[in-house]
Amino acid sequence: MIRLHHVPWSRSFRVLWLLQEMGITPDVVRYRIGDKAMREEGLLARSPGGRIPALEIDGITVFESAAVLQYLCESRPEFGFGRAPGDPDRVAYLEAMGFAETMASLIEQLNLNHLFLRPPAKPSPAVVKLNTLRLKATLDAFDRMIAGEYILPSGFSAADAMMGFNLFAAPYYVKLDPWPGLQAYWERLSSRPAFRAAAALEGPQDFYGQDFYEVPSDG
Ligand SMILES: N[C@@H](CCC(=O)N[C@@H](CS)C(=O)NCC(=O)O)C(=O)O
């Protein structure tokens, strides 16, 4: 039994996608951000911070998307999605696995401000502006990290699933027009059969209620 604790179109999409790249369709336990169930024992026993993803697999549970992907790469090396010590792309692989969360933490702050505050709380224009600028800077860096078709010269890896998923979310806050290379990369990733299969399992995204979120004016 392989079971994914999951919020649709969130960071746990990375896991759903890499599993599809490996031909694995897990059982999925779905949550929504803010669900009481995310603070209850069923999830907390598997992910102590009450965060998703958590993956039950091979008799263990793994949480943190980078750890889950790395576990999948190491336990199923035949797919070649990891880069082992000694591999010429190892350092770039590790950097991208980590940098994905540098970027995702900015997206998370923007999600919090734009999507999850309840009145009378309002997004802070200063915080949103700063985080949007910082997100732009990480996109600029990401653009420069892509070696060719994928992040690594040696081809598709788990680092693309980590970083690539951010390109689903980032354009709700920053338009990608200045980076045609990133747009082409996103087209390439999102046309992979496994990405499409994972997207079909998710169904239409209902995480974002509008196409683009402007920085609120200082009023
Ligand atoms: N660094 C963690 C972040 C996990 C995380 O924060 N996931 C979000 C969804 S994208 C979550 O579970 N949020 C619930 C909450 O903030 O209470 C990872 O990559 O797995």
mmCIF file of C-alpha atoms and ligand atoms in Angstrom:
data_model
loop_
_atom_site.group_PDB
_atom_site.id
_atom_site.type_symbol
_atom_site.label_atom_id
_atom_site.label_comp_id
_atom_site.label_asym_id
_atom_site.label_seq_id
_atom_site.Cartn_x
_atom_site.Cartn_y
_atom_site.Cartn_z
ATOM 1 C CA MET A 1 0.000 0.000 0.000
ATOM 2 C CA ILE A 2 1.310 3.436 -0.935
ATOM 3 C CA ARG A 3 -0.696 6.291 0.562
ATOM 4 C CA LEU A 4 -0.181 10.016 0.039
ATOM 5 C CA HIS A 5 -1.485 12.587 2.519
ATOM 6 C CA HIS A 6 -2.243 15.360 0.144
ATOM 7 C CA VAL A 7 -3.699 18.801 -0.527
ATOM 8 C CA PRO A 8 -4.535 19.151 -4.237
ATOM 9 C CA TRP A 9 -2.296 21.566 -6.166
ATOM 10 C CA SER A 10 -0.033 22.144 -3.190
ATOM 11 C CA ARG A 11 3.573 21.065 -2.666
ATOM 12 C CA SER A 12 2.413 17.462 -2.412
ATOM 13 C CA PHE A 13 1.738 17.617 -6.159
ATOM 14 C CA ARG A 14 5.509 17.137 -6.474
ATOM 15 C CA VAL A 15 5.134 13.688 -4.933
ATOM 16 C CA LEU A 16 2.027 12.734 -6.902
ATOM 17 C CA TRP A 17 3.899 13.721 -10.074
ATOM 18 C CA LEU A 18 7.143 11.854 -9.354
ATOM 19 C CA LEU A 19 5.116 8.777 -8.385
ATOM 20 C CA GLN A 20 3.387 9.016 -11.766
ATOM 21 C CA GLU A 21 6.811 9.280 -13.435
ATOM 22 C CA MET A 22 7.483 5.905 -11.756
ATOM 23 C CA GLY A 23 4.153 4.448 -12.840
ATOM 24 C CA ILE A 24 2.777 4.445 -9.268
ATOM 25 C CA THR A 25 -0.713 5.676 -8.402
ATOM 26 C CA PRO A 26 -1.021 5.987 -4.625
ATOM 27 C CA ASP A 27 -4.085 5.925 -2.423
ATOM 28 C CA VAL A 28 -4.724 9.589 -1.679
ATOM 29 C CA VAL A 29 -5.996 11.064 1.593
ATOM 30 C CA ARG A 30 -7.155 14.565 0.680
ATOM 31 C CA TYR A 31 -7.145 17.558 3.017
ATOM 32 C CA ARG A 32 -7.829 21.237 2.560
ATOM 33 C CA ILE A 33 -5.629 23.929 4.113
ATOM 34 C CA GLY A 34 -7.261 24.937 7.384
ATOM 35 C CA ASP A 35 -9.059 21.579 7.831
ATOM 36 C CA LYS A 36 -9.285 20.463 11.432
ATOM 37 C CA ALA A 37 -8.088 17.079 10.167
ATOM 38 C CA MET A 38 -4.658 18.623 9.486
ATOM 39 C CA ARG A 39 -4.226 19.151 13.225
ATOM 40 C CA GLU A 40 -5.472 15.725 14.264
ATOM 41 C CA GLU A 41 -3.563 12.605 15.163
ATOM 42 C CA GLY A 42 -4.099 10.856 11.807
ATOM 43 C CA LEU A 43 -1.825 13.378 10.085
ATOM 44 C CA LEU A 44 0.252 14.523 13.090
ATOM 45 C CA ALA A 45 1.414 10.941 13.697
ATOM 46 C CA ARG A 46 2.785 10.919 10.155
ATOM 47 C CA SER A 47 3.878 14.540 9.768
ATOM 48 C CA PRO A 48 4.559 16.137 13.158
ATOM 49 C CA GLY A 49 4.093 19.687 11.881
ATOM 50 C CA GLY A 50 0.678 18.839 10.456
ATOM 51 C CA ARG A 51 1.964 19.648 6.974
ATOM 52 C CA ILE A 52 1.574 17.778 3.751
ATOM 53 C CA PRO A 53 2.920 15.868 1.926
ATOM 54 C CA ALA A 54 3.450 12.737 3.969
ATOM 55 C CA LEU A 55 3.912 9.465 2.113
ATOM 56 C CA GLU A 56 3.306 6.013 3.574
ATOM 57 C CA ILE A 57 5.453 3.604 1.605
ATOM 58 C CA ASP A 58 7.568 0.477 2.125
ATOM 59 C CA GLY A 59 6.336 0.194 5.728
ATOM 60 C CA ILE A 60 7.504 3.688 6.741
ATOM 61 C CA THR A 61 6.168 7.246 6.505
ATOM 62 C CA VAL A 62 8.204 10.122 5.057
ATOM 63 C CA PHE A 63 7.273 13.811 5.305
ATOM 64 C CA GLU A 64 8.835 16.949 3.672
ATOM 65 C CA SER A 65 8.521 16.924 -0.100
ATOM 66 C CA ALA A 66 12.298 16.992 -0.761
ATOM 67 C CA ALA A 67 12.847 14.084 1.625
ATOM 68 C CA VAL A 68 9.997 12.141 0.044
ATOM 69 C CA LEU A 69 11.351 12.677 -3.476
ATOM 70 C CA GLN A 70 14.876 11.795 -2.402
ATOM 71 C CA TYR A 71 13.567 8.638 -0.692
ATOM 72 C CA LEU A 72 11.733 7.653 -3.878
ATOM 73 C CA CYS A 73 14.874 8.239 -5.962
ATOM 74 C CA GLU A 74 17.050 6.177 -3.605
ATOM 75 C CA SER A 75 14.579 3.339 -3.116
ATOM 76 C CA ARG A 76 13.799 3.139 -6.836
ATOM 77 C CA PRO A 77 17.144 3.978 -8.510
ATOM 78 C CA GLU A 78 16.137 2.223 -11.722
ATOM 79 C CA PHE A 79 14.259 5.379 -12.805
ATOM 80 C CA GLY A 80 17.391 7.546 -12.611
ATOM 81 C CA PHE A 81 15.599 10.533 -11.073
ATOM 82 C CA GLY A 82 18.208 11.185 -8.341
ATOM 83 C CA ARG A 83 21.881 12.096 -8.655
ATOM 84 C CA ALA A 84 24.120 10.077 -6.337
ATOM 85 C CA PRO A 85 27.315 11.344 -4.639
ATOM 86 C CA GLY A 86 30.044 11.498 -7.267
ATOM 87 C CA ASP A 87 27.643 12.289 -10.109
ATOM 88 C CA PRO A 88 28.830 15.433 -12.003
ATOM 89 C CA ASP A 89 25.346 16.943 -11.505
ATOM 90 C CA ARG A 90 25.121 16.073 -7.802
ATOM 91 C CA VAL A 91 25.775 19.579 -6.464
ATOM 92 C CA ALA A 92 23.416 21.301 -8.909
ATOM 93 C CA TYR A 93 20.830 18.644 -8.035
ATOM 94 C CA LEU A 94 21.137 19.299 -4.283
ATOM 95 C CA GLU A 95 21.062 23.057 -4.814
ATOM 96 C CA ALA A 96 17.858 22.879 -6.850
ATOM 97 C CA MET A 97 16.200 20.516 -4.351
ATOM 98 C CA GLY A 98 16.884 23.091 -1.609
ATOM 99 C CA PHE A 99 16.288 26.261 -3.628
ATOM 100 C CA ALA A 100 12.808 25.020 -4.497
ATOM 101 C CA GLU A 101 11.836 25.642 -0.891
ATOM 102 C CA THR A 102 13.498 29.088 -0.831
ATOM 103 C CA MET A 103 11.070 29.970 -3.596
ATOM 104 C CA ALA A 104 8.104 28.028 -2.214
ATOM 105 C CA SER A 105 8.356 29.749 1.178
ATOM 106 C CA LEU A 106 7.832 33.105 -0.598
ATOM 107 C CA ILE A 107 4.838 31.715 -2.476
ATOM 108 C CA GLU A 108 3.508 30.427 0.847
ATOM 109 C CA GLN A 109 3.723 33.927 2.362
ATOM 110 C CA LEU A 110 1.859 35.343 -0.629
ATOM 111 C CA ASN A 111 -0.774 32.591 -0.396
ATOM 112 C CA LEU A 112 -1.210 33.429 3.262
ATOM 113 C CA ASN A 113 -1.706 37.133 2.558
ATOM 114 C CA HIS A 114 -3.861 36.812 -0.544
ATOM 115 C CA LEU A 115 -5.884 33.657 0.116
ATOM 116 C CA PHE A 116 -6.072 32.721 3.739
ATOM 117 C CA LEU A 117 -6.547 35.880 5.803
ATOM 118 C CA ARG A 118 -10.073 36.295 7.108
ATOM 119 C CA PRO A 119 -11.615 39.751 7.725
ATOM 120 C CA PRO A 120 -10.894 41.947 9.538
ATOM 121 C CA ALA A 121 -7.313 40.848 8.782
ATOM 122 C CA LYS A 122 -6.052 42.283 5.469
ATOM 123 C CA PRO A 123 -2.959 41.595 3.348
ATOM 124 C CA SER A 124 -0.075 43.830 4.338
ATOM 125 C CA PRO A 125 0.933 45.859 1.234
ATOM 126 C CA ALA A 126 4.520 46.169 2.484
ATOM 127 C CA VAL A 127 4.896 42.440 3.155
ATOM 128 C CA VAL A 128 3.224 41.466 -0.121
ATOM 129 C CA LYS A 129 5.389 43.924 -2.082
ATOM 130 C CA LEU A 130 8.599 42.672 -0.495
ATOM 131 C CA ASN A 131 7.712 39.001 -0.945
ATOM 132 C CA THR A 132 6.675 39.607 -4.564
ATOM 133 C CA LEU A 133 10.043 41.275 -5.263
ATOM 134 C CA ARG A 134 11.847 38.416 -3.563
ATOM 135 C CA LEU A 135 9.837 35.895 -5.585
ATOM 136 C CA LYS A 136 10.871 37.739 -8.775
ATOM 137 C CA ALA A 137 14.518 37.477 -7.731
ATOM 138 C CA THR A 138 14.204 33.718 -7.193
ATOM 139 C CA LEU A 139 12.542 33.344 -10.615
ATOM 140 C CA ASP A 140 15.439 35.228 -12.140
ATOM 141 C CA ALA A 141 17.853 32.862 -10.422
ATOM 142 C CA PHE A 142 15.802 29.822 -11.485
ATOM 143 C CA ASP A 143 15.950 31.015 -15.100
ATOM 144 C CA ARG A 144 19.727 30.951 -14.849
ATOM 145 C CA MET A 145 19.766 27.504 -13.188
ATOM 146 C CA ILE A 146 18.189 25.697 -16.156
ATOM 147 C CA ALA A 147 20.963 24.011 -18.122
ATOM 148 C CA GLY A 148 19.042 23.020 -21.238
ATOM 149 C CA GLU A 149 15.786 21.118 -21.473
ATOM 150 C CA TYR A 150 15.817 20.518 -17.735
ATOM 151 C CA ILE A 151 17.652 21.895 -14.712
ATOM 152 C CA LEU A 152 20.497 19.408 -15.036
ATOM 153 C CA PRO A 153 22.454 18.852 -18.268
ATOM 154 C CA SER A 154 21.950 15.111 -17.706
ATOM 155 C CA GLY A 155 18.164 15.421 -18.044
ATOM 156 C CA PHE A 156 14.966 15.197 -16.021
ATOM 157 C CA SER A 157 15.376 14.622 -12.280
ATOM 158 C CA ALA A 158 13.502 14.987 -9.007
ATOM 159 C CA ALA A 159 14.882 18.545 -8.896
ATOM 160 C CA ASP A 160 12.575 19.396 -11.812
ATOM 161 C CA ALA A 161 9.595 18.071 -9.854
ATOM 162 C CA MET A 162 10.649 20.153 -6.816
ATOM 163 C CA MET A 163 11.385 23.405 -8.650
ATOM 164 C CA GLY A 164 9.018 22.898 -11.563
ATOM 165 C CA PHE A 165 5.937 22.703 -9.391
ATOM 166 C CA ASN A 166 6.675 26.259 -8.192
ATOM 167 C CA LEU A 167 6.011 27.423 -11.745
ATOM 168 C CA PHE A 168 2.406 26.339 -11.346
ATOM 169 C CA ALA A 169 1.975 28.727 -8.399
ATOM 170 C CA ALA A 170 4.385 31.633 -9.000
ATOM 171 C CA PRO A 171 2.524 33.095 -12.040
ATOM 172 C CA TYR A 172 -0.465 33.928 -9.818
ATOM 173 C CA TYR A 173 1.809 36.578 -8.292
ATOM 174 C CA VAL A 174 4.520 37.348 -10.875
ATOM 175 C CA LYS A 175 3.986 37.308 -14.639
ATOM 176 C CA LEU A 176 6.573 35.160 -16.399
ATOM 177 C CA ASP A 177 6.864 37.397 -19.509
ATOM 178 C CA PRO A 178 10.455 38.495 -18.749
ATOM 179 C CA TRP A 179 11.605 34.858 -18.798
ATOM 180 C CA PRO A 180 10.709 33.082 -22.072
ATOM 181 C CA GLY A 181 13.125 30.299 -21.093
ATOM 182 C CA LEU A 182 11.140 29.616 -17.914
ATOM 183 C CA GLN A 183 7.902 29.613 -19.880
ATOM 184 C CA ALA A 184 9.305 27.084 -22.365
ATOM 185 C CA TYR A 185 10.606 24.978 -19.477
ATOM 186 C CA TRP A 186 7.154 25.023 -17.864
ATOM 187 C CA GLU A 187 5.548 23.985 -21.183
ATOM 188 C CA ARG A 188 8.038 21.121 -21.422
ATOM 189 C CA LEU A 189 7.392 19.940 -17.864
ATOM 190 C CA SER A 190 3.642 20.255 -17.954
ATOM 191 C CA SER A 191 3.449 18.306 -21.224
ATOM 192 C CA ARG A 192 5.205 15.282 -19.736
ATOM 193 C CA PRO A 193 2.736 12.389 -19.726
ATOM 194 C CA ALA A 194 3.310 11.808 -15.988
ATOM 195 C CA PHE A 195 2.627 15.466 -15.179
ATOM 196 C CA ARG A 196 -0.593 15.286 -17.179
ATOM 197 C CA ALA A 197 -1.587 12.065 -15.452
ATOM 198 C CA ALA A 198 -0.974 13.648 -12.024
ATOM 199 C CA ALA A 199 -2.938 16.746 -13.078
ATOM 200 C CA ALA A 200 -5.829 14.514 -14.181
ATOM 201 C CA LEU A 201 -5.840 12.832 -10.755
ATOM 202 C CA GLU A 202 -5.981 16.284 -9.132
ATOM 203 C CA GLY A 203 -8.838 17.651 -11.212
ATOM 204 C CA PRO A 204 -9.182 21.371 -11.943
ATOM 205 C CA GLN A 205 -7.279 23.546 -9.490
ATOM 206 C CA ASP A 206 -9.439 25.371 -6.962
ATOM 207 C CA PHE A 207 -6.593 26.686 -4.812
ATOM 208 C CA TYR A 208 -6.506 30.096 -6.505
ATOM 209 C CA GLY A 209 -9.780 31.919 -7.056
ATOM 210 C CA GLN A 210 -8.475 34.402 -9.631
ATOM 211 C CA ASP A 211 -5.917 34.356 -12.446
ATOM 212 C CA PHE A 212 -3.584 36.964 -11.001
ATOM 213 C CA TYR A 213 -3.172 38.730 -7.658
ATOM 214 C CA GLU A 214 -1.889 42.290 -7.782
ATOM 215 C CA VAL A 215 0.148 43.792 -4.962
ATOM 216 C CA PRO A 216 -2.451 45.673 -2.867
ATOM 217 C CA SER A 217 -2.053 49.434 -3.041
ATOM 218 C CA ASP A 218 -0.731 51.276 -0.005
ATOM 219 C CA GLY A 219 -4.227 52.717 0.190
HETATM 220 N N1 LIG B 1 8.886 22.222 3.363
HETATM 221 C C1 LIG B 1 7.658 21.451 3.426
HETATM 222 C C2 LIG B 1 6.479 22.372 3.464
HETATM 223 C C3 LIG B 1 5.185 21.630 3.695
HETATM 224 C C4 LIG B 1 4.010 22.591 3.774
HETATM 225 O O1 LIG B 1 4.073 23.621 4.442
HETATM 226 N N2 LIG B 1 2.920 22.241 3.097
HETATM 227 C C5 LIG B 1 1.761 23.094 3.135
HETATM 228 C C6 LIG B 1 0.951 22.957 1.863
HETATM 229 S S1 LIG B 1 1.866 23.464 0.452
HETATM 230 C C7 LIG B 1 0.916 22.731 4.325
HETATM 231 O O2 LIG B 1 0.807 21.581 4.686
HETATM 232 N N3 LIG B 1 0.293 23.735 4.952
HETATM 233 C C8 LIG B 1 -0.565 23.518 6.057
HETATM 234 C C9 LIG B 1 -0.411 24.595 7.086
HETATM 235 O O3 LIG B 1 0.340 25.552 6.838
HETATM 236 O O4 LIG B 1 -1.035 24.451 8.122
HETATM 237 C C10 LIG B 1 7.604 20.496 2.237
HETATM 238 O O5 LIG B 1 8.215 20.802 1.215
HETATM 239 O O6 LIG B 1 6.960 19.448 2.350
#
